[in-house]
CSV table of C-alpha atoms (C1' of nucleotides) in Angstrom, one decimal:
chain,number,residue,atom,x,y,z
A,1,UNK,CA,4.7,-30.3,-36.3
A,2,UNK,CA,3.8,-29.6,-32.7
A,3,UNK,CA,6.3,-27.6,-30.8
A,4,UNK,CA,8.6,-30.0,-29.1
A,5,UNK,CA,8.7,-29.8,-25.4
A,6,UNK,CA,11.9,-28.1,-24.6
A,7,UNK,CA,13.8,-28.3,-21.4
A,8,UNK,CA,15.0,-24.8,-21.9
A,9,UNK,CA,12.9,-22.0,-23.0
A,10,UNK,CA,13.7,-18.4,-22.2
A,11,UNK,CA,10.3,-17.0,-23.1
A,12,UNK,CA,8.4,-19.6,-21.2
A,13,UNK,CA,10.5,-19.2,-18.1
A,14,UNK,CA,10.2,-15.4,-18.3
A,15,UNK,CA,6.4,-15.7,-18.6
A,16,UNK,CA,6.3,-18.1,-15.7
A,17,UNK,CA,8.2,-15.7,-13.5
A,18,UNK,CA,6.0,-12.8,-14.4
A,19,UNK,CA,2.8,-14.7,-13.9
A,20,UNK,CA,3.7,-15.8,-10.5
A,21,UNK,CA,5.2,-12.5,-9.6
A,22,UNK,CA,1.9,-10.8,-10.4
A,23,UNK,CA,0.0,-12.9,-7.8
A,24,UNK,CA,2.8,-12.8,-5.3
A,25,UNK,CA,3.2,-9.0,-5.4
A,26,UNK,CA,-0.5,-8.5,-5.1
A,27,UNK,CA,-0.8,-10.9,-2.3
A,28,UNK,CA,2.1,-9.8,-0.2
A,29,UNK,CA,3.0,-6.3,-1.5
A,30,UNK,CA,6.3,-5.4,-2.9
A,31,UNK,CA,8.3,-5.6,0.3
A,32,UNK,CA,7.0,-8.9,1.6
A,33,UNK,CA,7.3,-10.6,-1.7
A,34,UNK,CA,10.5,-12.6,-1.5
A,35,UNK,CA,12.4,-13.8,-4.5
A,36,UNK,CA,13.0,-17.1,-2.9
A,37,UNK,CA,9.3,-17.7,-2.6
A,38,UNK,CA,8.8,-16.6,-6.2
A,39,UNK,CA,11.4,-19.0,-7.4
A,40,UNK,CA,9.7,-21.8,-5.5
A,41,UNK,CA,6.3,-21.0,-6.9
A,42,UNK,CA,7.6,-20.7,-10.4
A,43,UNK,CA,9.5,-24.0,-10.0
A,44,UNK,CA,12.7,-22.2,-11.2
A,45,UNK,CA,16.0,-21.3,-9.7
A,46,UNK,CA,16.1,-18.0,-8.0
A,47,UNK,CA,19.0,-16.8,-10.0
A,48,UNK,CA,16.8,-16.9,-13.1
A,49,UNK,CA,14.8,-14.0,-11.8
A,50,UNK,CA,17.9,-11.9,-11.7
A,51,UNK,CA,19.1,-13.3,-14.9
A,52,UNK,CA,16.0,-12.1,-16.7
A,53,UNK,CA,15.0,-9.0,-14.8
A,54,UNK,CA,18.2,-7.8,-13.2
A,55,UNK,CA,16.8,-7.2,-9.8
A,56,UNK,CA,13.6,-7.1,-7.8
A,57,UNK,CA,12.7,-3.6,-8.9
A,58,UNK,CA,13.2,-4.6,-12.5
A,59,UNK,CA,10.8,-7.5,-12.1
A,60,UNK,CA,8.3,-5.3,-10.4
A,61,UNK,CA,8.5,-2.8,-13.2
A,62,UNK,CA,7.9,-5.5,-15.7
A,63,UNK,CA,4.9,-6.7,-13.7
A,64,UNK,CA,3.4,-3.3,-13.5
A,65,UNK,CA,4.1,-2.7,-17.2
A,66,UNK,CA,2.3,-5.8,-18.2
A,67,UNK,CA,-0.8,-5.3,-16.2
A,68,UNK,CA,-1.0,-1.6,-17.0
A,69,UNK,CA,-0.7,-2.3,-20.7
A,70,UNK,CA,-3.4,-4.9,-20.4
A,71,UNK,CA,-6.0,-2.7,-18.7
A,72,UNK,CA,-5.1,0.2,-20.9
A,73,UNK,CA,-5.6,-1.7,-24.1
A,74,UNK,CA,-8.8,-3.3,-22.8
A,75,UNK,CA,-10.3,0.1,-22.1
A,76,UNK,CA,-9.0,1.7,-25.2
A,77,UNK,CA,-10.2,-1.2,-27.4
A,78,UNK,CA,-13.6,-1.3,-25.9
A,79,UNK,CA,-14.0,2.4,-26.3
A,80,UNK,CA,-13.8,2.1,-30.1
A,81,UNK,CA,-17.2,0.4,-30.1
A,82,UNK,CA,-19.0,3.6,-28.9
A,83,UNK,CA,-19.2,7.1,-30.0
A,84,UNK,CA,-22.0,8.6,-27.8
A,85,UNK,CA,-20.4,10.2,-24.7
A,86,UNK,CA,-22.8,8.5,-22.3
A,87,UNK,CA,-22.1,5.1,-23.8
A,88,UNK,CA,-18.4,5.8,-23.8
A,89,UNK,CA,-18.5,6.7,-20.2
A,90,UNK,CA,-20.4,3.6,-19.2
A,91,UNK,CA,-18.0,1.5,-21.3
A,92,UNK,CA,-15.0,3.0,-19.6
A,93,UNK,CA,-16.3,2.4,-16.2
A,94,UNK,CA,-17.5,-1.1,-16.9
A,95,UNK,CA,-14.5,-2.3,-18.8
A,96,UNK,CA,-12.2,-1.0,-16.1
A,97,UNK,CA,-14.4,-2.6,-13.4
A,98,UNK,CA,-14.7,-6.0,-15.0
A,99,UNK,CA,-11.0,-6.2,-15.7
A,100,UNK,CA,-10.1,-5.1,-12.2
A,101,UNK,CA,-12.5,-7.6,-10.8
A,102,UNK,CA,-11.2,-10.4,-12.9
A,103,UNK,CA,-7.6,-9.5,-12.0
A,104,UNK,CA,-7.8,-8.3,-8.4
A,105,UNK,CA,-4.1,-7.7,-8.3
A,106,UNK,CA,-4.7,-4.6,-10.3
A,107,UNK,CA,-6.6,-2.6,-7.7
A,108,UNK,CA,-4.3,-3.5,-4.8
A,109,UNK,CA,-1.1,-2.8,-6.7
A,110,UNK,CA,-2.5,0.4,-8.1
A,111,UNK,CA,-3.8,1.7,-4.8
A,112,UNK,CA,-0.5,0.8,-3.2
A,113,UNK,CA,1.5,2.6,-5.8
A,114,UNK,CA,-0.8,5.6,-5.9
A,115,UNK,CA,-0.8,6.0,-2.2
A,116,UNK,CA,2.9,6.3,-2.2
A,117,UNK,CA,3.8,8.8,-4.9
A,118,UNK,CA,4.3,5.9,-7.3
A,119,UNK,CA,6.8,4.6,-4.8
A,120,UNK,CA,8.5,1.9,-6.8
A,121,UNK,CA,8.0,2.5,-10.5
A,122,UNK,CA,6.7,6.0,-11.0
A,123,UNK,CA,7.2,6.3,-14.7
A,124,UNK,CA,5.6,3.1,-15.8
A,125,UNK,CA,2.6,3.7,-13.6
A,126,UNK,CA,2.4,7.3,-14.6
A,127,UNK,CA,2.3,7.0,-18.4
A,128,UNK,CA,-0.4,4.4,-18.2
A,129,UNK,CA,-2.6,6.3,-15.8
A,130,UNK,CA,-2.1,9.4,-17.9
A,131,UNK,CA,-3.3,7.7,-21.1
A,132,UNK,CA,-6.4,6.4,-19.4
A,133,UNK,CA,-7.0,9.8,-18.0
A,134,UNK,CA,-6.6,11.4,-21.4
A,135,UNK,CA,-9.3,9.1,-22.8
A,136,UNK,CA,-11.5,9.8,-19.8
A,137,UNK,CA,-11.2,13.6,-20.2
A,138,UNK,CA,-11.8,13.4,-23.9
A,139,UNK,CA,-15.1,11.6,-23.2
A,140,UNK,CA,-16.2,14.3,-20.9
A,141,UNK,CA,-15.0,17.0,-23.3
A,142,UNK,CA,-17.0,15.5,-26.1
A,143,UNK,CA,-20.0,15.3,-23.9
A,144,UNK,CA,-19.6,19.0,-23.1
A,145,UNK,CA,-19.1,20.0,-26.6
A,146,UNK,CA,-22.2,18.3,-27.6
A,147,UNK,CA,-24.1,20.0,-24.9
A,148,UNK,CA,-25.2,16.9,-23.0
A,149,UNK,CA,-22.7,17.0,-20.2
A,150,UNK,CA,-22.1,19.9,-17.9
A,151,UNK,CA,-18.6,21.2,-17.3
A,152,UNK,CA,-16.6,19.4,-14.6
A,153,UNK,CA,-13.1,18.9,-13.3
A,154,UNK,CA,-12.1,15.7,-15.2
A,155,UNK,CA,-9.3,14.8,-12.7
A,156,UNK,CA,-11.7,14.7,-9.8
A,157,UNK,CA,-14.3,12.6,-11.6
A,158,UNK,CA,-11.5,10.3,-12.8
A,159,UNK,CA,-10.3,9.7,-9.3
A,160,UNK,CA,-13.9,9.4,-8.2
A,161,UNK,CA,-14.4,6.5,-10.6
A,162,UNK,CA,-11.1,4.8,-10.0
A,163,UNK,CA,-11.2,5.4,-6.2
A,164,UNK,CA,-14.7,4.0,-5.8
A,165,UNK,CA,-14.1,1.0,-8.0
A,166,UNK,CA,-10.8,0.1,-6.6
A,167,UNK,CA,-12.0,0.5,-3.0
A,168,UNK,CA,-15.2,-1.5,-3.6
A,169,UNK,CA,-13.2,-4.3,-5.2
A,170,UNK,CA,-10.4,-4.5,-2.7
A,171,UNK,CA,-12.7,-4.3,0.3
A,172,UNK,CA,-15.1,-7.0,-0.9
A,173,UNK,CA,-14.3,-9.6,1.7
A,174,UNK,CA,-14.1,-7.0,4.3
A,175,UNK,CA,-17.5,-5.8,3.5
A,176,UNK,CA,-19.1,-9.2,3.5
A,177,UNK,CA,-17.5,-9.9,6.8
A,178,UNK,CA,-18.8,-6.6,8.2
A,179,UNK,CA,-22.3,-7.4,7.0
A,180,UNK,CA,-22.2,-10.8,8.7
A,181,UNK,CA,-21.1,-9.4,12.0
A,182,UNK,CA,-23.7,-6.6,12.0
A,183,UNK,CA,-26.5,-7.1,9.5
A,184,UNK,CA,-27.9,-3.7,10.4
A,185,UNK,CA,-25.4,-1.8,8.3
A,186,UNK,CA,-25.7,-2.0,4.6
A,187,UNK,CA,-22.2,-2.6,3.1
A,188,UNK,CA,-23.5,-3.5,-0.3
A,189,UNK,CA,-22.0,-6.9,0.5
A,190,UNK,CA,-24.2,-8.8,-2.0
A,191,UNK,CA,-23.5,-6.5,-4.9
A,192,UNK,CA,-21.6,-8.0,-7.8
A,193,UNK,CA,-19.4,-5.8,-10.0
A,194,UNK,CA,-22.0,-5.1,-12.6
A,195,UNK,CA,-24.5,-3.8,-10.1
A,196,UNK,CA,-21.8,-1.6,-8.6
A,197,UNK,CA,-21.0,-0.3,-12.0
A,198,UNK,CA,-24.7,0.3,-12.7
A,199,UNK,CA,-24.9,2.4,-9.5
A,200,UNK,CA,-21.7,4.3,-10.2
A,201,UNK,CA,-22.7,5.1,-13.8
A,202,UNK,CA,-26.1,6.2,-12.7
A,203,UNK,CA,-24.6,8.6,-10.2
A,204,UNK,CA,-22.1,9.9,-12.6
A,205,UNK,CA,-24.8,10.6,-15.1
A,206,UNK,CA,-26.8,12.4,-12.5
A,207,UNK,CA,-23.8,14.6,-12.0
A,208,UNK,CA,-23.1,15.1,-15.6
A,209,UNK,CA,-26.2,15.1,-17.6
A,210,UNK,CA,-27.5,18.6,-18.4
A,211,UNK,CA,-31.0,18.9,-16.9
A,212,UNK,CA,-33.8,18.4,-19.4
A,213,UNK,CA,-31.3,17.3,-22.0
A,214,UNK,CA,-31.0,13.8,-20.7
A,215,UNK,CA,-32.0,12.2,-24.0
A,216,UNK,CA,-29.3,14.1,-25.9
A,217,UNK,CA,-26.9,11.2,-26.3
U,1,UNK,CA,5.9,24.3,40.8
U,2,UNK,CA,6.7,23.6,37.3
U,3,UNK,CA,7.1,19.9,36.4
U,4,UNK,CA,10.7,19.0,36.8
U,5,UNK,CA,12.5,17.8,33.8
U,6,UNK,CA,12.9,14.1,34.3
U,7,UNK,CA,15.5,12.0,32.7
U,8,UNK,CA,13.1,9.2,32.7
U,9,UNK,CA,9.5,9.6,31.7
U,10,UNK,CA,7.5,6.7,30.3
U,11,UNK,CA,4.7,8.7,28.9
U,12,UNK,CA,7.0,11.1,27.1
U,13,UNK,CA,9.1,8.3,25.6
U,14,UNK,CA,6.0,6.5,24.5
U,15,UNK,CA,4.6,9.6,22.9
U,16,UNK,CA,8.0,10.3,21.2
U,17,UNK,CA,8.0,6.8,19.7
U,18,UNK,CA,4.4,7.1,18.4
U,19,UNK,CA,5.0,10.5,16.9
U,20,UNK,CA,8.0,9.4,15.0
U,21,UNK,CA,6.4,6.1,14.1
U,22,UNK,CA,3.5,7.9,12.4
U,23,UNK,CA,5.8,9.8,10.1
U,24,UNK,CA,8.1,6.8,9.5
U,25,UNK,CA,5.3,4.4,8.7
U,26,UNK,CA,3.6,6.8,6.3
U,27,UNK,CA,6.9,7.7,4.6
U,28,UNK,CA,8.2,4.2,4.2
U,29,UNK,CA,5.2,1.9,4.6
U,30,UNK,CA,5.0,-0.8,7.2
U,31,UNK,CA,7.5,-3.1,5.7
U,32,UNK,CA,10.3,-0.6,5.0
U,33,UNK,CA,10.0,1.2,8.3
U,34,UNK,CA,12.8,-0.2,10.4
U,35,UNK,CA,12.8,-0.1,14.1
U,36,UNK,CA,16.5,0.8,14.1
U,37,UNK,CA,15.6,3.9,12.1
U,38,UNK,CA,12.7,4.7,14.4
U,39,UNK,CA,14.9,4.4,17.5
U,40,UNK,CA,17.5,6.8,15.9
U,41,UNK,CA,14.8,9.3,15.0
U,42,UNK,CA,13.3,9.2,18.4
U,43,UNK,CA,16.6,9.5,20.1
U,44,UNK,CA,15.8,6.4,22.2
U,45,UNK,CA,17.2,2.9,22.5
U,46,UNK,CA,15.6,0.4,20.1
U,47,UNK,CA,14.7,-1.9,23.0
U,48,UNK,CA,12.3,0.8,24.3
U,49,UNK,CA,10.1,0.3,21.3
U,50,UNK,CA,9.7,-3.4,22.2
U,51,UNK,CA,9.5,-2.5,25.9
U,52,UNK,CA,6.4,-0.3,25.3
U,53,UNK,CA,4.8,-1.9,22.3
U,54,UNK,CA,5.8,-5.5,22.4
U,55,UNK,CA,6.6,-5.8,18.7
U,56,UNK,CA,6.4,-3.9,15.4
U,57,UNK,CA,2.9,-4.9,14.8
U,58,UNK,CA,1.9,-3.7,18.2
U,59,UNK,CA,3.4,-0.4,17.6
U,60,UNK,CA,1.7,-0.1,14.2
U,61,UNK,CA,-1.6,-1.0,15.8
U,62,UNK,CA,-1.0,1.8,18.3
U,63,UNK,CA,-0.2,4.2,15.5
U,64,UNK,CA,-3.3,3.3,13.5
U,65,UNK,CA,-5.4,3.5,16.6
U,66,UNK,CA,-4.2,7.0,17.4
U,67,UNK,CA,-4.7,8.5,14.0
U,68,UNK,CA,-8.0,6.8,13.5
U,69,UNK,CA,-9.3,8.0,16.8
U,70,UNK,CA,-8.2,11.5,15.9
U,71,UNK,CA,-10.0,11.6,12.5
U,72,UNK,CA,-13.0,9.9,13.9
U,73,UNK,CA,-13.5,12.4,16.7
U,74,UNK,CA,-12.7,15.3,14.5
U,75,UNK,CA,-15.5,14.3,12.2
U,76,UNK,CA,-17.9,13.3,14.9
U,77,UNK,CA,-17.3,16.5,16.8
U,78,UNK,CA,-17.8,18.8,13.8
U,79,UNK,CA,-21.0,17.0,12.9
U,80,UNK,CA,-22.6,18.2,16.1
U,81,UNK,CA,-22.7,21.7,14.8
U,82,UNK,CA,-25.1,20.9,12.0
U,83,UNK,CA,-28.5,19.3,11.7
U,84,UNK,CA,-29.5,19.9,8.1
U,85,UNK,CA,-28.4,16.9,6.0
U,86,UNK,CA,-26.8,19.1,3.3
U,87,UNK,CA,-24.7,20.9,5.8
U,88,UNK,CA,-23.9,17.7,7.6
U,89,UNK,CA,-22.7,16.1,4.4
U,90,UNK,CA,-20.5,19.1,3.5
U,91,UNK,CA,-19.2,19.1,7.0
U,92,UNK,CA,-18.3,15.5,6.9
U,93,UNK,CA,-16.4,15.8,3.6
U,94,UNK,CA,-14.6,19.0,4.5
U,95,UNK,CA,-13.6,17.9,8.0
U,96,UNK,CA,-12.2,14.6,6.7
U,97,UNK,CA,-10.5,16.4,3.8
U,98,UNK,CA,-8.9,19.1,6.0
U,99,UNK,CA,-7.7,16.6,8.5
U,100,UNK,CA,-6.3,14.3,5.9
U,101,UNK,CA,-4.5,17.2,4.2
U,102,UNK,CA,-3.0,18.4,7.4
U,103,UNK,CA,-1.9,14.9,8.3
U,104,UNK,CA,-1.0,13.4,5.0
U,105,UNK,CA,0.0,10.1,6.7
U,106,UNK,CA,-3.7,9.3,7.1
U,107,UNK,CA,-4.5,8.8,3.4
U,108,UNK,CA,-1.4,6.8,2.6
U,109,UNK,CA,-1.7,4.6,5.6
U,110,UNK,CA,-5.5,4.2,5.0
U,111,UNK,CA,-5.2,3.4,1.3
U,112,UNK,CA,-2.5,0.9,2.0
U,113,UNK,CA,-4.4,-0.9,4.6
U,114,UNK,CA,-7.7,-0.8,2.7
U,115,UNK,CA,-6.0,-2.1,-0.5
U,116,UNK,CA,-4.8,-5.1,1.4
U,117,UNK,CA,-7.8,-6.5,3.3
U,118,UNK,CA,-6.7,-4.6,6.3
U,119,UNK,CA,-3.4,-6.3,6.1
U,120,UNK,CA,-1.8,-5.5,9.3
U,121,UNK,CA,-4.4,-4.4,11.8
U,122,UNK,CA,-7.8,-5.3,10.5
U,123,UNK,CA,-9.8,-4.8,13.7
U,124,UNK,CA,-8.6,-1.3,14.6
U,125,UNK,CA,-9.0,0.0,11.1
U,126,UNK,CA,-12.3,-1.7,10.8
U,127,UNK,CA,-14.1,-0.4,13.8
U,128,UNK,CA,-13.1,3.2,13.0
U,129,UNK,CA,-14.0,3.0,9.4
U,130,UNK,CA,-17.3,1.5,10.4
U,131,UNK,CA,-18.1,4.3,12.8
U,132,UNK,CA,-17.4,6.9,10.2
U,133,UNK,CA,-19.6,5.0,7.8
U,134,UNK,CA,-22.4,4.7,10.2
U,135,UNK,CA,-22.4,8.5,10.6
U,136,UNK,CA,-22.2,9.0,6.9
U,137,UNK,CA,-25.1,6.7,6.2
U,138,UNK,CA,-27.2,8.3,8.9
U,139,UNK,CA,-26.7,11.6,7.2
U,140,UNK,CA,-27.9,10.2,3.9
U,141,UNK,CA,-30.8,8.5,5.7
U,142,UNK,CA,-31.9,11.6,7.4
U,143,UNK,CA,-31.8,13.4,4.0
U,144,UNK,CA,-34.0,10.7,2.5
U,145,UNK,CA,-36.4,10.8,5.3
U,146,UNK,CA,-36.8,14.5,5.0
U,147,UNK,CA,-37.4,14.1,1.3
U,148,UNK,CA,-34.4,16.2,0.2
U,149,UNK,CA,-32.1,13.4,-0.8
U,150,UNK,CA,-32.9,10.6,-3.3
U,151,UNK,CA,-32.2,7.0,-2.2
U,152,UNK,CA,-28.7,5.7,-2.8
U,153,UNK,CA,-26.3,3.0,-1.8
U,154,UNK,CA,-24.5,4.6,1.1
U,155,UNK,CA,-21.4,2.3,0.9
U,156,UNK,CA,-20.7,3.3,-2.6
U,157,UNK,CA,-21.1,7.0,-1.9
U,158,UNK,CA,-18.9,6.6,1.2
U,159,UNK,CA,-16.1,5.1,-0.8
U,160,UNK,CA,-16.7,7.7,-3.5
U,161,UNK,CA,-15.9,10.4,-1.0
U,162,UNK,CA,-13.0,8.7,0.7
U,163,UNK,CA,-11.6,7.3,-2.5
U,164,UNK,CA,-11.6,10.6,-4.3
U,165,UNK,CA,-10.3,12.6,-1.4
U,166,UNK,CA,-7.5,10.2,-0.5
U,167,UNK,CA,-6.4,9.9,-4.1
U,168,UNK,CA,-6.5,13.6,-4.7
U,169,UNK,CA,-4.4,14.1,-1.6
U,170,UNK,CA,-1.8,11.4,-2.0
U,171,UNK,CA,-1.3,12.2,-5.7
U,172,UNK,CA,-0.8,15.9,-5.2
U,173,UNK,CA,2.9,16.1,-6.1
U,174,UNK,CA,2.3,13.6,-8.9
U,175,UNK,CA,-0.4,15.8,-10.4
U,176,UNK,CA,1.7,18.9,-10.1
U,177,UNK,CA,4.6,17.1,-11.8
U,178,UNK,CA,2.3,15.8,-14.6
U,179,UNK,CA,1.0,19.3,-15.3
U,180,UNK,CA,4.4,20.7,-15.5
U,181,UNK,CA,5.5,18.1,-18.0
U,182,UNK,CA,2.5,18.5,-20.2
U,183,UNK,CA,0.4,21.6,-19.5
U,184,UNK,CA,-2.2,20.4,-22.0
U,185,UNK,CA,-3.8,18.0,-19.5
U,186,UNK,CA,-5.7,19.4,-16.6
U,187,UNK,CA,-4.7,17.6,-13.5
U,188,UNK,CA,-6.3,20.1,-11.1
U,189,UNK,CA,-2.8,20.7,-10.0
U,190,UNK,CA,-3.4,24.1,-8.6
U,191,UNK,CA,-6.5,23.2,-6.6
U,192,UNK,CA,-6.2,23.4,-2.8
U,193,UNK,CA,-8.1,21.2,-0.6
U,194,UNK,CA,-11.0,23.5,0.0
U,195,UNK,CA,-11.6,23.9,-3.8
U,196,UNK,CA,-11.5,20.2,-4.2
U,197,UNK,CA,-14.0,19.8,-1.4
U,198,UNK,CA,-16.2,22.4,-3.0
U,199,UNK,CA,-16.2,20.4,-6.2
U,200,UNK,CA,-16.8,17.1,-4.6
U,201,UNK,CA,-19.7,18.4,-2.5
U,202,UNK,CA,-21.2,20.1,-5.5
U,203,UNK,CA,-21.1,16.8,-7.4
U,204,UNK,CA,-22.4,14.8,-4.5
U,205,UNK,CA,-25.4,17.2,-4.1
U,206,UNK,CA,-26.1,17.0,-7.8
U,207,UNK,CA,-26.3,13.3,-7.3
U,208,UNK,CA,-28.3,13.4,-4.1
U,209,UNK,CA,-30.6,16.4,-4.2
U,210,UNK,CA,-34.2,15.6,-5.3
U,211,UNK,CA,-34.9,17.6,-8.4
U,212,UNK,CA,-36.9,20.8,-7.8
U,213,UNK,CA,-36.6,20.2,-4.1
U,214,UNK,CA,-33.1,21.6,-3.8
U,215,UNK,CA,-34.0,24.2,-1.3
U,216,UNK,CA,-35.4,21.7,1.1
U,217,UNK,CA,-32.6,21.7,3.5
Q,1,DA,C1',30.7,-34.0,-34.2
Q,2,DC,C1',32.1,-29.5,-32.5
Q,3,DT,C1',31.7,-25.1,-30.7
Q,4,DA,C1',29.7,-21.0,-29.1
Q,5,DT,C1',26.3,-19.4,-26.4
Q,6,DA,C1',22.1,-19.1,-23.9
Q,7,DA,C1',19.7,-21.2,-20.1
Q,8,DT,C1',20.0,-23.1,-15.6
Q,9,DT,C1',21.7,-24.5,-11.0
Q,10,DA,C1',23.7,-24.9,-6.2
Q,11,DA,C1',26.1,-22.7,-3.1
Q,12,DC,C1',27.6,-18.6,-1.1
Q,13,DT,C1',27.9,-13.7,0.5
Q,14,DT,C1',26.6,-9.7,2.7
Q,15,DA,C1',23.5,-6.7,4.9
Q,16,DT,C1',19.5,-5.8,7.4
Q,17,DT,C1',16.2,-6.4,10.7
Q,18,DG,C1',13.0,-7.9,14.3
Q,19,DG,C1',13.6,-9.2,18.6
Q,20,DT,C1',16.1,-10.6,23.1
Q,21,DT,C1',18.9,-10.4,27.2
Q,22,DA,C1',21.4,-9.3,31.0
Q,23,DG,C1',22.8,-5.7,33.2
Q,24,DT,C1',22.6,-0.5,34.7
Q,25,DT,C1',20.7,3.7,36.4
Q,26,DA,C1',17.1,6.8,38.1
Q,27,DA,C1',13.0,7.5,40.8
Q,28,DT,C1',10.2,6.4,44.8
Q,29,DA,C1',8.3,4.9,48.9
Q,30,DA,C1',9.1,2.9,53.5
G,1,DT,C1',19.1,5.0,53.9
G,2,DT,C1',17.8,1.4,51.6
G,3,DA,C1',15.2,-1.7,48.9
G,4,DT,C1',12.1,-2.1,45.1
G,5,DT,C1',10.6,-1.2,40.8
G,6,DA,C1',10.4,1.1,36.5
G,7,DA,C1',13.0,3.1,32.7
G,8,DC,C1',16.8,2.5,30.0
G,9,DT,C1',21.1,0.7,27.4
G,10,DA,C1',24.7,-2.0,24.8
G,11,DA,C1',25.6,-5.9,22.8
G,12,DC,C1',24.1,-9.8,20.8
G,13,DC,C1',21.3,-13.4,18.0
G,14,DA,C1',18.9,-15.9,14.5
G,15,DA,C1',16.5,-15.4,10.4
G,16,DT,C1',15.7,-13.8,6.1
G,17,DA,C1',16.4,-11.8,1.8
G,18,DA,C1',18.6,-9.6,-2.2
G,19,DG,C1',21.9,-10.4,-5.2
G,20,DT,C1',26.4,-12.9,-7.0
G,21,DT,C1',29.3,-16.4,-8.9
G,22,DA,C1',31.3,-20.1,-10.9
G,23,DA,C1',30.3,-24.1,-12.8
G,24,DT,C1',27.0,-27.1,-15.7
G,25,DT,C1',23.9,-28.5,-19.3
G,26,DA,C1',21.0,-28.0,-23.3
G,27,DT,C1',20.5,-26.1,-27.9
G,28,DA,C1',21.4,-24.5,-32.4
G,29,DG,C1',24.3,-23.2,-36.2
G,30,DT,C1',28.4,-24.8,-38.9
DNA sequence: ACTATAATTAACTTATTGGTTAGTTAATAA
DNA sequence: TTATTAACTAACCAATAAGTTAATTATAGT
């Protein structure tokens, strides 16, 4: 039969808390996200938060873990569909970008953590970022080995991609506003995420592709 | 004669507060920077902070204003020494990078603000970022006009530069740590700021320079 | 039906913090 | 010398927030 509607359901409550915590943390940042507010949003008693997650930090760690696992598996999964370095690279950028755009908490939480030596939950953040980086480097490496990419410093390119995407996404409203105030300056205000990715990928390839070997996918 | 050492000195006190506020804010972030702690660090009475800056937000605005003016004028000033687009571009990147590296509060404060819709002081941040962007675009534009740069979306390149630099700088300790834990992965841990700039400029030029017109400075 | 336990709640505690205020002392100009 | 003002201080206040606790209710296994 259909699941009966329970008045008590640990998993559901936990999920409810996490869901609202994600938006709350990304809206307000860690410090300004109050657990009272979270309880109110979730429609649960504040004590439940501590019951399930021990303390604020624990909850935050759970939140970060969840979204990092999500982005990680999204990118890793997508990557399986390709084998040519150029496609892999484009897939990496686009998947990350689309995900980040659909879940705008990702860039803001990520930038905040990164700008702060992984202030609140270093380990969680770290392992995830590392895994993505390993994939990214392996794509570049494969390209090099096949002779279609020139040699580069993967860490710098990685941050180039992430930095650009995250900033473009988080500053979207800012850029639109700036363009309205002064239409002279081109803030790429109209660009949607796929156009941005097109641009970035184009630039990346211009950096990477070995001259006169462009067709060597 | 020499200035007599005064027991009371508005300007000195103000400066003292700002100086310590800069480090405090960048260490702890806006929310976790307490005014009690600031007063203690500055060796002044807490009330002085409010006496001079009205409230915490006002102080923060003053802090941001100061550092943004600094970076802005550093870059603008340096730019006067060049006229060839390629040199101008390199100068822009290097001056920003060196400054940010010498004053590591800049990247962390900047990223935090940017990742948050200019959370705390939108206007101040905004005008400064805009001015730097205008300079950056004008460099690219000049390059295009002279036929040595290809056409690009300046906003994206701008964030590419700032994103990469700020991330590389703020994650320095993180990267060193990661490399120590697993020496397999190349986190560019050893790279100093000038090497990083070399790399970035090299990549930027590979993106920008019109093929077979590379010498056309 | 009974019991053990997991889920839930209201009320409370404790600490911190941004900000105020009323009063005090140093400098300065008449 | 004195009056005025600007710089400075100690003590205080109200609000908020993280975290606790002791009691209560639903649920599931026996």
